[in-house]
XYZ file of C-alpha atoms in Angstrom:
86
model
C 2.653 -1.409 -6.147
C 0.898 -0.733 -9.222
C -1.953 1.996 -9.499
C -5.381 0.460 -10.811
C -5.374 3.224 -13.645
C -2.068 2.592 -14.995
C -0.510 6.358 -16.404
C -1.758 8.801 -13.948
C -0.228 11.628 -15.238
C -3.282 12.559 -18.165
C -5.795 12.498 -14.894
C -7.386 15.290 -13.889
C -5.780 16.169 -9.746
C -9.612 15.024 -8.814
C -9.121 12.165 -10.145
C -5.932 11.009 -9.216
C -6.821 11.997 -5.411
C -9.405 9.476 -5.849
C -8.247 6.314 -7.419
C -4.329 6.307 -8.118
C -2.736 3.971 -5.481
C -5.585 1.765 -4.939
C -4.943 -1.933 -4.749
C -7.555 -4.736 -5.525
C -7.973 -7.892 -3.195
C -8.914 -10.782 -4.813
C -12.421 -9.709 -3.502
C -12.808 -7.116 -6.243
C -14.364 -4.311 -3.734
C -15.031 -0.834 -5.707
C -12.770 0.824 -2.933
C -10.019 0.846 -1.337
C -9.998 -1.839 1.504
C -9.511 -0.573 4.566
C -6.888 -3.013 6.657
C -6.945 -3.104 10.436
C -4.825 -5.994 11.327
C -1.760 -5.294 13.462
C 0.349 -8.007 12.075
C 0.673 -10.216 8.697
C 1.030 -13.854 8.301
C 4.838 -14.539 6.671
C 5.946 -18.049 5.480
C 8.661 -18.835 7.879
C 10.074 -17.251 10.764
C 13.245 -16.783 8.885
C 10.831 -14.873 6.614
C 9.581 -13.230 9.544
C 12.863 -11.972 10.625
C 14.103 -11.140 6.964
C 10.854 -8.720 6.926
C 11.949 -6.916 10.043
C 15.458 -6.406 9.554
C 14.103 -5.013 5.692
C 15.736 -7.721 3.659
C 12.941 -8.718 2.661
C 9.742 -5.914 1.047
C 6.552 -6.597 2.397
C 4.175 -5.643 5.526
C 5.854 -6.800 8.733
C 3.642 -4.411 11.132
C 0.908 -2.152 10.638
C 2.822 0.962 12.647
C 5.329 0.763 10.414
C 3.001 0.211 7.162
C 0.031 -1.361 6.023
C -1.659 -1.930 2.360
C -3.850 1.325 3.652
C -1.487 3.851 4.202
C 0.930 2.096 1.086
C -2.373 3.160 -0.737
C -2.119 6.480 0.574
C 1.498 7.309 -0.111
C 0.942 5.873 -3.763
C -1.899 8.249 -4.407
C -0.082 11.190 -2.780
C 3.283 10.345 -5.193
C 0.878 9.879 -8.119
C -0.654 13.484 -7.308
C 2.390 15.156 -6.950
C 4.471 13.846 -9.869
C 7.079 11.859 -7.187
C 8.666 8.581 -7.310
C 7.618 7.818 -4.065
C 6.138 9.140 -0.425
C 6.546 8.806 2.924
């Protein structure tokens, strides 16, 4: 996952609560999107399976994790200085 604002660390704390984290759709909203789908569409059922025994990254179901709270834990990292959050 890649922030839209690149190096986060020069930002002021505002800003990073803001905007680091966010992810674009290939709509090009201003905001974050706000994804309320339960499940994702996967390639294969092999690919299916692969997702829920974590071979394979991606979003398998949206209580376990969704591109909105992904978004979340990104900006949280980026605020704190951390690799990653959960």
């Amino acid at each position: 996952m890649s922030a839209i604002l690149g190096d986060v660390a020069d930002l002021h704390p505002e800003t990073c609560l803001v905007h680091a984290g966010t992810l674009r759709s290939q709509f090009g909203e201003t905001s974050e999107a706000l994804f309320l789908t339960q499940g994702h569409v996967y390639d294969s059922a092999e690919q299916a399976e692969a997702r829920f025994l974590n071979k394979d990254p991606g979003f398998q179901y949206a209580r376990f994790s969704n591109p909105t709270v992904a978004m979340l834990e990104a900006r949280m990292a980026a605020f704190e200085g951390a690799e990653a959050c959960r």
